[in-house]
Coordinates of C-alpha atoms and ligand atoms in Angstrom, one line a residue:
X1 CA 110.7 66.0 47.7
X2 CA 113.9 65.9 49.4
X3 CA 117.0 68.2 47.7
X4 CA 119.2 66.2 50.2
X5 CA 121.3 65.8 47.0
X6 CA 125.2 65.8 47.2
X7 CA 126.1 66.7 50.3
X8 CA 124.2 66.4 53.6
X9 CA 126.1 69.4 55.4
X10 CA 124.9 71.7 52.6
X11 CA 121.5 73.9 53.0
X12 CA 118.7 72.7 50.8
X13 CA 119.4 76.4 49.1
X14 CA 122.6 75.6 48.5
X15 CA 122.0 72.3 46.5
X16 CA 122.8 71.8 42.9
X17 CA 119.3 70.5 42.6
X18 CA 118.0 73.3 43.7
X19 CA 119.3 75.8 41.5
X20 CA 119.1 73.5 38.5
X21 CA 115.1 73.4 39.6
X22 CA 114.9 77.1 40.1
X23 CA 115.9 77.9 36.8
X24 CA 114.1 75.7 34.7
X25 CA 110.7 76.7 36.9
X26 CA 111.6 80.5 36.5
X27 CA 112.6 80.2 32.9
X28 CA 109.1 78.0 32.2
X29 CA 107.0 80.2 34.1
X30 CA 108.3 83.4 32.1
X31 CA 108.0 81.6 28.9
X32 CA 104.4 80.4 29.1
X33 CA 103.7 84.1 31.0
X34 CA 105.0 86.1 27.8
X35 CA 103.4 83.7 25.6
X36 CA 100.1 83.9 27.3
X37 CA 99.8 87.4 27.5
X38 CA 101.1 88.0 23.8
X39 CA 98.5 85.5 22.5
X40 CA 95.9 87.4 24.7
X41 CA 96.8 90.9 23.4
X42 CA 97.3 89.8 19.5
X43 CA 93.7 88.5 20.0
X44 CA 92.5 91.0 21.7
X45 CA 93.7 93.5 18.9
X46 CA 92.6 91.1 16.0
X47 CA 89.1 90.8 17.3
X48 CA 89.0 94.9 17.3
X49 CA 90.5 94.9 14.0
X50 CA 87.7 93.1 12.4
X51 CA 85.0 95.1 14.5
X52 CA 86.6 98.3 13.2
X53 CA 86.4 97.1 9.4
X54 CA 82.8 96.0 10.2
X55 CA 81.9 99.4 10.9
X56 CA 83.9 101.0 8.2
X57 CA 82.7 98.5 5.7
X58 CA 78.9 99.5 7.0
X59 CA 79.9 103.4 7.1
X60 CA 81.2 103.0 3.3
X61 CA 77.6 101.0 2.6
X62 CA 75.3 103.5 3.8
X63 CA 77.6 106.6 2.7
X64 CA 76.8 105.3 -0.8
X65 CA 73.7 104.8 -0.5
X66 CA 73.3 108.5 0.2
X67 CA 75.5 109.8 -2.3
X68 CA 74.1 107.4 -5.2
X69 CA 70.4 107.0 -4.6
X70 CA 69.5 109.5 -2.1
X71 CA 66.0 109.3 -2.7
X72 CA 66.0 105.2 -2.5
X73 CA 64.8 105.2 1.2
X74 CA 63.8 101.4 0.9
X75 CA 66.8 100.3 0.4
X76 CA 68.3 102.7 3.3
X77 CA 65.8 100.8 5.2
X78 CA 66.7 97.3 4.5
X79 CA 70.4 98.4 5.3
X80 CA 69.5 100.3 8.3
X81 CA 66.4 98.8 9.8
X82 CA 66.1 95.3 8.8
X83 CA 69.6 93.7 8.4
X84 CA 70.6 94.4 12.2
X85 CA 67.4 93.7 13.5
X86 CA 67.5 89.8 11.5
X87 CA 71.2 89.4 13.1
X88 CA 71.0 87.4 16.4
X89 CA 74.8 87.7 17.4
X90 CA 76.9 90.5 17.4
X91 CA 74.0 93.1 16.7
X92 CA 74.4 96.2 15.5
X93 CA 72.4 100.0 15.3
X94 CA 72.4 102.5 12.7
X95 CA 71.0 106.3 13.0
X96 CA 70.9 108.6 10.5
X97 CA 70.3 112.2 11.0
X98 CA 69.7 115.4 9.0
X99 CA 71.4 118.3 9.2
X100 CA 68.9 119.6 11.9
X101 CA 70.2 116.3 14.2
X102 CA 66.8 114.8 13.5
X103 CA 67.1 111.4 13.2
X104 CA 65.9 110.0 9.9
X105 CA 66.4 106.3 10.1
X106 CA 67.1 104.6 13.3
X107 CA 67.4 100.8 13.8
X108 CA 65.1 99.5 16.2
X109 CA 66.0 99.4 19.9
X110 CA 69.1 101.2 19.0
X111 CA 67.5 103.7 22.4
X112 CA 67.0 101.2 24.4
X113 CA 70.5 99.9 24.2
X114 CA 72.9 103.2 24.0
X115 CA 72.5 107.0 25.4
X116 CA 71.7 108.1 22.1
X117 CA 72.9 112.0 23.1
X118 CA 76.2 110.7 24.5
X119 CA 76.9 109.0 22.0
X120 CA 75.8 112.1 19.3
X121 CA 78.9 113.8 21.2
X122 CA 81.4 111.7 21.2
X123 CA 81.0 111.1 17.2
X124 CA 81.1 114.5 16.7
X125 CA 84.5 115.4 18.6
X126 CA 86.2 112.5 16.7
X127 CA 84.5 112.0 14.1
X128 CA 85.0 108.5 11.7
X129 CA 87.4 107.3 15.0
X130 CA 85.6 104.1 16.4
X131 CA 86.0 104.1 20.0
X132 CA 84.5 101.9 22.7
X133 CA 81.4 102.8 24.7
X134 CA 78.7 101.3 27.4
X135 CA 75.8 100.4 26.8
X136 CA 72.7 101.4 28.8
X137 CA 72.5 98.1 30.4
X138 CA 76.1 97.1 30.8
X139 CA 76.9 95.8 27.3
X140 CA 80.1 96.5 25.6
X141 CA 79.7 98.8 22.3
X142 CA 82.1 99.7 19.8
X143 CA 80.9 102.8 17.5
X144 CA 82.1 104.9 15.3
X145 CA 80.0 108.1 12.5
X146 CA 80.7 110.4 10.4
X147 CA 78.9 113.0 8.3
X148 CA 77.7 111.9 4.9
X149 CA 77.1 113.6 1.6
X150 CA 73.5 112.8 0.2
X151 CA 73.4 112.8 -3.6
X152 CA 76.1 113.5 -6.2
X153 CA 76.3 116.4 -6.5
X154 CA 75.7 116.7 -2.6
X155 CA 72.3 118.5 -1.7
X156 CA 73.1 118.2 2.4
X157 CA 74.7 117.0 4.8
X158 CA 73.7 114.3 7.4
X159 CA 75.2 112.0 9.4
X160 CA 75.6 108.2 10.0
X161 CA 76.2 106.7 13.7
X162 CA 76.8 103.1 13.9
X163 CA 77.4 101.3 17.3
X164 CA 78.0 97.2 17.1
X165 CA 77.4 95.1 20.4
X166 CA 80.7 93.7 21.4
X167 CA 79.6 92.2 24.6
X168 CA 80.4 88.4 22.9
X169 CA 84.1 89.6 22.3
X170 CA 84.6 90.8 25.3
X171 CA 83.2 87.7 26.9
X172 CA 85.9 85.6 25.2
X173 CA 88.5 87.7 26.5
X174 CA 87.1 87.6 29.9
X175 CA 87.2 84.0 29.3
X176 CA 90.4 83.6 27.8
X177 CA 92.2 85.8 31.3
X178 CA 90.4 83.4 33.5
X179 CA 92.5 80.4 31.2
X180 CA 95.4 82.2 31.3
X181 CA 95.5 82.3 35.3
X182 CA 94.8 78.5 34.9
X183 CA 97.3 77.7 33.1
X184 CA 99.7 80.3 35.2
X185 CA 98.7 78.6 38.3
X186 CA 99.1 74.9 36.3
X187 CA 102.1 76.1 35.4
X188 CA 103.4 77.4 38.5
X189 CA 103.0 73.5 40.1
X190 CA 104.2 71.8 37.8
X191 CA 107.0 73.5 36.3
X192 CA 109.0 73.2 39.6
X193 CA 108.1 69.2 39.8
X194 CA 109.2 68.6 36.1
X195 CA 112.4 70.6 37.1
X196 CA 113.2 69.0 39.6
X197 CA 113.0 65.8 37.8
X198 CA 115.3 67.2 35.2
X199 CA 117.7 68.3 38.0
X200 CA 117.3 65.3 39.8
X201 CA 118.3 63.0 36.3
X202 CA 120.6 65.6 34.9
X203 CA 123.0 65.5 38.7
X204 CA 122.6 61.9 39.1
X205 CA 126.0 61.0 37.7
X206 CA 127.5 63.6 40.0
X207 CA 126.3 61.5 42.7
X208 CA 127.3 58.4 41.7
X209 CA 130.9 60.2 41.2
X210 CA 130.8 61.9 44.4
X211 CA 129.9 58.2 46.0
X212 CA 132.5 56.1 44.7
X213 CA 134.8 59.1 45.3
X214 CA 133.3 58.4 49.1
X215 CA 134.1 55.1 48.9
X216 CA 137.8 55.5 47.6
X217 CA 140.7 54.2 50.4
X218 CA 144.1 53.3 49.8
X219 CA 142.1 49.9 50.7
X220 CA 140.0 50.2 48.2
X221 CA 140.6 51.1 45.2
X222 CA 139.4 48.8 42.5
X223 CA 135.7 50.7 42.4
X224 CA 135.4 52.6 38.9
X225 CA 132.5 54.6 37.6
X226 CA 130.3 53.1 34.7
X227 CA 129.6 56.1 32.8
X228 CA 127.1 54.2 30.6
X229 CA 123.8 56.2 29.6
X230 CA 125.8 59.6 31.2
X231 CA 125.9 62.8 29.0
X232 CA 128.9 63.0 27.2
X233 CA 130.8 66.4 30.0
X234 CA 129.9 63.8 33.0
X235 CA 131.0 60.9 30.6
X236 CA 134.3 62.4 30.6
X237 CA 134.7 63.4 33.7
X238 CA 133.8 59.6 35.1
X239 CA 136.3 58.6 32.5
X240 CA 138.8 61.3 33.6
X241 CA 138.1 60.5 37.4
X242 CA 138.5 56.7 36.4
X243 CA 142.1 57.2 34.8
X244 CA 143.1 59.3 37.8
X245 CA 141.8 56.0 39.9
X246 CA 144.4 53.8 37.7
X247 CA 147.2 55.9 38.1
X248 CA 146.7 55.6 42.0
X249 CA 146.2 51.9 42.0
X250 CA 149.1 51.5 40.0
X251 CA 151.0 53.8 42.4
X252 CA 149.7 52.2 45.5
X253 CA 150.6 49.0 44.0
X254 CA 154.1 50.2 43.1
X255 CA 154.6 51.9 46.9
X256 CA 153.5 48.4 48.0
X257 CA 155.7 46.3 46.1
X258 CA 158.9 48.5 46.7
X259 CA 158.1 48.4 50.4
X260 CA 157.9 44.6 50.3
X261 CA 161.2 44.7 48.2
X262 CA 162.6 46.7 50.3
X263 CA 162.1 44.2 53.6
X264 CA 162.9 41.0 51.1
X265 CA 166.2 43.0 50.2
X266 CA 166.6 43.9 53.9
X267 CA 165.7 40.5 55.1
X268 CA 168.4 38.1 53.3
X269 CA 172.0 39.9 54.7
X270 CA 170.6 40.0 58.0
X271 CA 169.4 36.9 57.6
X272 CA 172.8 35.8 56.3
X273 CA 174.6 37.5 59.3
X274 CA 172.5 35.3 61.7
X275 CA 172.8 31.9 60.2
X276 CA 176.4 32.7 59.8
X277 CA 177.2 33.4 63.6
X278 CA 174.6 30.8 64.8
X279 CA 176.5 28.1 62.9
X280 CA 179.8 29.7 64.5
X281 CA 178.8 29.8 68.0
X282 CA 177.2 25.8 67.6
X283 CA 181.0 24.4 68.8
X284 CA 184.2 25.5 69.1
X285 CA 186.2 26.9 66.3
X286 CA 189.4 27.8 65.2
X287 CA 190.5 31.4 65.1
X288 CA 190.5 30.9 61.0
X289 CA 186.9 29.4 60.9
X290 CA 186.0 32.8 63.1
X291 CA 188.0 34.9 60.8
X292 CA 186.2 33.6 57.6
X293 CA 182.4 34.0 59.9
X294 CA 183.5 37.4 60.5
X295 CA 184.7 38.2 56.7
X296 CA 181.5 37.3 55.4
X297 CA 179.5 39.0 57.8
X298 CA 181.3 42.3 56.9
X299 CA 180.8 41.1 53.6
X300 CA 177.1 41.2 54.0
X301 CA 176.8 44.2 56.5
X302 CA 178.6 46.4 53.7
X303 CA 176.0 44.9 51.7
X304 CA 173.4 46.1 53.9
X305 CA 174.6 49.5 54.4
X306 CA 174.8 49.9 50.8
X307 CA 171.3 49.1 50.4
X308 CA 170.1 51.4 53.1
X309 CA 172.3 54.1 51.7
X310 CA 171.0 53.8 48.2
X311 CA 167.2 53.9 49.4
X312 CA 168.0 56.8 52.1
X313 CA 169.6 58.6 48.4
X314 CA 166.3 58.0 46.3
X315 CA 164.0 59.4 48.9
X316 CA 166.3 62.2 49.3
X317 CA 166.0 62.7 45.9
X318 CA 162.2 62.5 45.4
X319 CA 161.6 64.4 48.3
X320 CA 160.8 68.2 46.6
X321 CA 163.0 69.9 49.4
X322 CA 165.8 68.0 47.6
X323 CA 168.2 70.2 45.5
X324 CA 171.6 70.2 43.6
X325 CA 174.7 71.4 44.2
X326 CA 175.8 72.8 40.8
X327 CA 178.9 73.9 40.1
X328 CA 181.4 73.9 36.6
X329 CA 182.4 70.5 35.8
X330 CA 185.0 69.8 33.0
X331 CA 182.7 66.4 32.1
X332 CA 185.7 64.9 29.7
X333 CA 187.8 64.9 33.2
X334 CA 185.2 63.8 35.4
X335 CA 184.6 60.9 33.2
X336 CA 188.6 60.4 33.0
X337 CA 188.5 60.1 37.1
X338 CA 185.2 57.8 36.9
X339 CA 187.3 54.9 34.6
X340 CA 190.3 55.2 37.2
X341 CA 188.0 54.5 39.5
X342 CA 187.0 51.5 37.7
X343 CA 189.6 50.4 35.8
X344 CA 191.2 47.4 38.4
X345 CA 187.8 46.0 38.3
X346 CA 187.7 45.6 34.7
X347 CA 190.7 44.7 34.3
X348 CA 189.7 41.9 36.8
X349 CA 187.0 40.7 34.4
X350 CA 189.3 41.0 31.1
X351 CA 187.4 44.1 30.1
X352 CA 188.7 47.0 28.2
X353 CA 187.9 49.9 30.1
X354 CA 188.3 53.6 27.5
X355 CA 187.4 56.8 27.4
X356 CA 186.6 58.3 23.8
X357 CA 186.4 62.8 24.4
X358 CA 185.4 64.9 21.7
X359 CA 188.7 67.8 21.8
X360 CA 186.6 70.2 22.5
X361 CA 186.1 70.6 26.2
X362 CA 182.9 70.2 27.6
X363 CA 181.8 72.3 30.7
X364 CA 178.3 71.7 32.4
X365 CA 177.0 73.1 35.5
X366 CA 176.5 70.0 37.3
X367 CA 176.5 68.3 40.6
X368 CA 179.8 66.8 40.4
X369 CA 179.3 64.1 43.2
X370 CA 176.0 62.9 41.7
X371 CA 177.3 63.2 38.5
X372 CA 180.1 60.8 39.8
X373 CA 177.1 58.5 41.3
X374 CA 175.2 58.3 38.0
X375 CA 178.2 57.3 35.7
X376 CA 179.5 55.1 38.1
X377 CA 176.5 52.9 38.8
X378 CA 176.1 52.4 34.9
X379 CA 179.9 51.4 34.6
X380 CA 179.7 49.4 37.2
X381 CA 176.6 47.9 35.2
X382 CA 178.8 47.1 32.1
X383 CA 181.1 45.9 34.0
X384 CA 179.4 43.4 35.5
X385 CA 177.4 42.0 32.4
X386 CA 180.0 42.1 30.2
X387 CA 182.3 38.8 29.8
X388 CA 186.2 39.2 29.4
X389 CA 187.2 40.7 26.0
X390 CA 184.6 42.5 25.8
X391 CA 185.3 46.2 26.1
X392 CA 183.2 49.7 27.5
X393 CA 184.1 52.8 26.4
X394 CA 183.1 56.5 28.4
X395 CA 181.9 58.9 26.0
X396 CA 181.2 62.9 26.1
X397 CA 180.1 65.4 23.7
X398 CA 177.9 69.1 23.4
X399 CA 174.9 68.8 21.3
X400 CA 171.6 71.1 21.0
X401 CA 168.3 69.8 22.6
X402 CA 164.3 71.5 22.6
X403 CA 165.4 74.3 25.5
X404 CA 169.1 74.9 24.2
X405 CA 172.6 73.5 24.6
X406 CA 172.6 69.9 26.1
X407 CA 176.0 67.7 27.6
X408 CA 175.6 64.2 26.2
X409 CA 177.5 61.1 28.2
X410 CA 177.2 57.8 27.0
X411 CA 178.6 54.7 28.3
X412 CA 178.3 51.6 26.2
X413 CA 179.6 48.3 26.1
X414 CA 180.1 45.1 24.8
X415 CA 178.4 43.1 27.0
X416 CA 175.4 40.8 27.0
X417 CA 172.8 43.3 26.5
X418 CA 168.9 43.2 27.9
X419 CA 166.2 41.5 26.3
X420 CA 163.7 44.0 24.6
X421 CA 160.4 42.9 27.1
X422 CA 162.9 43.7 30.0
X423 CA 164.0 47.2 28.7
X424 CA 160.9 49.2 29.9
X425 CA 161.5 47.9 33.4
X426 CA 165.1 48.3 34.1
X427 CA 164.6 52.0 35.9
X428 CA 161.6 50.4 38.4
X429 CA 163.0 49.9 41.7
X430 CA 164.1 46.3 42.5
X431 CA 164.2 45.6 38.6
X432 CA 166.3 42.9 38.1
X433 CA 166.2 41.2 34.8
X434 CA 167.6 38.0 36.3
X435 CA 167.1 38.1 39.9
X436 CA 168.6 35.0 40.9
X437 CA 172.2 36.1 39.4
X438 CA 172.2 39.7 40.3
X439 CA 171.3 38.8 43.5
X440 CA 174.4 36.1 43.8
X441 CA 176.6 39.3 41.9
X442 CA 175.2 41.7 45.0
X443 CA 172.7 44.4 43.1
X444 CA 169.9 45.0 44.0
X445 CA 168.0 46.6 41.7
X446 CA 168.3 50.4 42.4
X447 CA 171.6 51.4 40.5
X448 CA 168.8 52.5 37.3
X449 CA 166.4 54.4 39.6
X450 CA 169.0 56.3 41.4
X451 CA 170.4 57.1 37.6
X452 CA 167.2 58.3 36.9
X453 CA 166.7 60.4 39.5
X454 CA 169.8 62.2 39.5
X455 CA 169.0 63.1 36.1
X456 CA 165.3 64.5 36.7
X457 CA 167.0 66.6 39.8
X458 CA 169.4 68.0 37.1
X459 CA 166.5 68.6 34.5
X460 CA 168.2 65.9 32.0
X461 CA 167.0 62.5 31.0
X462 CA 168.6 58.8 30.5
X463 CA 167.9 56.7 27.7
X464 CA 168.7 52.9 27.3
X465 CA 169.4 51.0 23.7
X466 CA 170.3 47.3 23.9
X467 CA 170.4 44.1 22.1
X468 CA 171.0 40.9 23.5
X469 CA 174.9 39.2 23.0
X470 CA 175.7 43.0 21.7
X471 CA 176.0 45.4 24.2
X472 CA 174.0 48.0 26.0
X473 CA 174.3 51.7 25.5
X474 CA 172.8 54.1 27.8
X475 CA 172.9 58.4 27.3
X476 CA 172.2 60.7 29.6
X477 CA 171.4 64.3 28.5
X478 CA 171.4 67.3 30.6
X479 CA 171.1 71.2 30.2
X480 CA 174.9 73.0 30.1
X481 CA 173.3 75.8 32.5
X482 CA 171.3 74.5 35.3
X483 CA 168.2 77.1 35.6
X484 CA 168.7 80.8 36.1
Ligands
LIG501 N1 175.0 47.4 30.8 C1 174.1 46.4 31.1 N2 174.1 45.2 30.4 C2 173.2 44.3 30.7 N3 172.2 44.4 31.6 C3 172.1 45.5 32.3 C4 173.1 46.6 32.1 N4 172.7 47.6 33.0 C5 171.7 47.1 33.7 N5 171.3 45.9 33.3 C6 170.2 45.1 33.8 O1 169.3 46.0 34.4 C7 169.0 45.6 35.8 C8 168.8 46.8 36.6 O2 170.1 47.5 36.8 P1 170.3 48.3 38.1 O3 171.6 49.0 38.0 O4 169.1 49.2 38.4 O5 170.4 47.2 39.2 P2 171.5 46.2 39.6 O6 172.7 46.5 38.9 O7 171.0 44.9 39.5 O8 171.7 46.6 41.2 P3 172.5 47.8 41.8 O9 172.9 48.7 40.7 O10 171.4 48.4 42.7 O11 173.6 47.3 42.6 C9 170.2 44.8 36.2 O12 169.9 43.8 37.1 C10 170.6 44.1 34.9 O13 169.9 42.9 34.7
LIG502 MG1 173.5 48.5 38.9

């Protein structure tokens, strides 16, 4: 067997398998030990019972006899002479004696079988004890005597000896140990084979995790786990393993799309820029013709830098070195100098441009610039999708959120609102929910996701609500008190 199991570098000692097989061997090998040797001794203690409650039974048998019909010596006899001698297994001797320790009644052979004077001895230091003895040639006795009353009342007293040949009993015990190192020895080769099996099954989906975890690249990331036939701990784990594998395709996906955004978005001002000066410099033009080349090449390198600068913000802002510059902002004012800002635009488009403040003043601890960035970028949003008449108005009020005071800002407007299945995806980089015309109107996509981000650098969140040939409205909530 090879307990090259998860991981080549690891010692053999080391391996999961291992263990796992070192356990269950150890933990079988007790079990059938302790129940071995309990079954041995709980036989070896009933087979000594019923001896014992031979001997007292034949002890109460011939006591008696003594007491009730002393003078009945035939059927002493038959008790003490001819019963043992008929029995072929488990034979047994019985002595009687006087009080003069002459023996009376002995069972035939009983002197050829046991040292008749030892045995006298031992009775009489513990008398009606049964204790175990050897026999003259090796055999196993079990004996036991006591002194007896003959006749009622008693006229003497003599005494019984009874010894019982337990040789067969111990030869089953004999046999029984020589079993139980069989099955020890069975036992100790198998146990670790069936463990190892068990290990070997029971790690198997750890493997097969550990492989396709192998096997994972930015490359390659479709593989996925089948965590059919696992137990349910490693069925969740493959399941919790393959969820973490979706989330990073999704996000490699996303990385890869935004980066071939990014060279598309890149690709068409510069593109723009060349055809522009290669149709130019084809002949000879007039210092107008160059003036309108060069006004639209500005056009598209302010374009450009735009672009740049807005992606050069968002990995600023992702990156977790980032931080914000928080200071007390008056938001009703700041939101006052945001609609100057826009207010020729709007007017440009026919669009009523307002503010609508709660009288209270509302002071946050905000980063004022990004602050500025994040309104702006959703004005500049209504502005451009809403048609003349229509009208946005700057809103600003204190309200309570889940960790304490919150600043609410809302800017909504008039305009012609996003459909519902485009909602979701107006924060994603590049989103555009009609490509074609934002691209003609110059955004690009990244005015949402740098709204976004400003807020999750300031602990807030943005929320969008629309309907279409309604208006938009999007909120942005953030703490009063950035974090102590
Ligand atoms: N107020 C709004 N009304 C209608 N559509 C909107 C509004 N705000 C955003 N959108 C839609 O959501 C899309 C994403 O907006 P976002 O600000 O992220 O990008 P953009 O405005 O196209 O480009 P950029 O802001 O980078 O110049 C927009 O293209 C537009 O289709
Ligand atoms: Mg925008």
């Amino acid at each position: 067997m090879s307990w090259n199991a998860t991981s080549s570098a690891a010692p053999w000692w080391r391996t999961l398998a291992f263990r796992l097989t070192a356990s269950y061997a150890l933990a079988g090998l007790c079990l059938v030990f302790l129940a071995t040797v309990s079954l041995y001794f709980v036989l070896r203690s009933e087979l000594e019972k019923s001896i014992d409650l031979f001997l007292a039974d034949k002890l109460h048998v011939v006591r008696t006899l003594l007491r009730e019909r002393p003078e009945d010596w035939d059927a002493l006899r038959e008790e003490i002479e001819l019963e043992s001698a008929a029995r072929r297994y488990q034979q047994f001797y019985i002595r009687l004696l006087d009080e003069r320790d002459t023996p009376l009644l002995t069972t035939p052979g009983m002197a050829d079988q046991l040292d008749l004077s030892q045995l006298a001895s031992q009775i009489q230091s513990r008398p009606d004890h049964p204790f175990s003895m050897n026999g003259t040639h090796g055999q196993s006795f079990r004996v036991t005597g006591a002194p007896a009353e003959v006749g009622s009342p008693s006229t003497r007293t003599d005494t019984i000896e009874i010894a019982i040949d337990v040789s067969q009993s111990d030869a089953l015990l004999a046999r029984y140990r020589r079993w139980f190192f069989a099955i020890l020895l069975g036992a100790f080769a198998i146990f670790p084979l069936i463990g190892y099996r068990v290990a070997r099954h029971g790690i198997r989906p750890v493997e097969e995790i550990a492989n396709t975890a192998r096997h994972i690249s930015s490359t390659n990331l479709r593989e996925r786990i089948l965590p059919e036939g696992y137990p349910f701990e490693l069925a969740s784990l493959a399941d919790t393993f393959n969820k973490m594998l979706d989330r990073l395709e999704e996000s490699f996906e996303q990385i890869s799309r935004f980066s071939a955004d990014i060279a598309h978005d890149l690709r068409t001002p510069v593109n723009n820029i060349r055809g522009e000066a290669e149709v130019a410099l084809a002949r000879a033009r007039t210092v107008d013709e160059y003036r309108d080349v060069l006004g639209s090449c500005l056009e598209e390198a302010v374009r450009l830098s735009h672009l740049i600068s807005d992606l050069l913000f968002l990995a600023h802002a992702e990156s977790p070195l980032s931080h914000v510059h928080r200071e007390q902002v008056n938001v009703a004012e700041m939101l006052d100098g945001v609609r100057e800002y826009y207010e020729a635009s709007a007017e440009d488009g026919g669009i009523s441009l307002t503010t609508a403040i709660a009288p209270e003043p509302v002071i946050a601890e905000l980063d004022r610039t990004l602050l500025q960035r994040a309104v702006g970028n959703l004005v500049s949003n209504a502005v451009a999708h809403t048609p003349a008449g229509g009208s946005i108005v700057l809103g600003t009020a204190l309200g309570t959120g889940a960790d304490g005071s919150t600043v609410r800002i809302e800017v909504s407007d008039t305009g012609e609102g996003i459909p519902p299945e485009a909602l979701p995806k107006v924060f994603d980089r590049f989103y555009r929910v009609d490509a074609s015309r934002s691209q003609a109107s110059g955004g690009s996509g990244l005015g949402l996701s740098i709204v976004q981000s400003i807020m999750l650098l300031h602990g807030g969140n943005v929320e969008i609500t629309s309907q279409v040939g309604q208006g938009t409205r999007v909120t942005l909530r953030l703490p009063v008190s950035g974090p102590r």
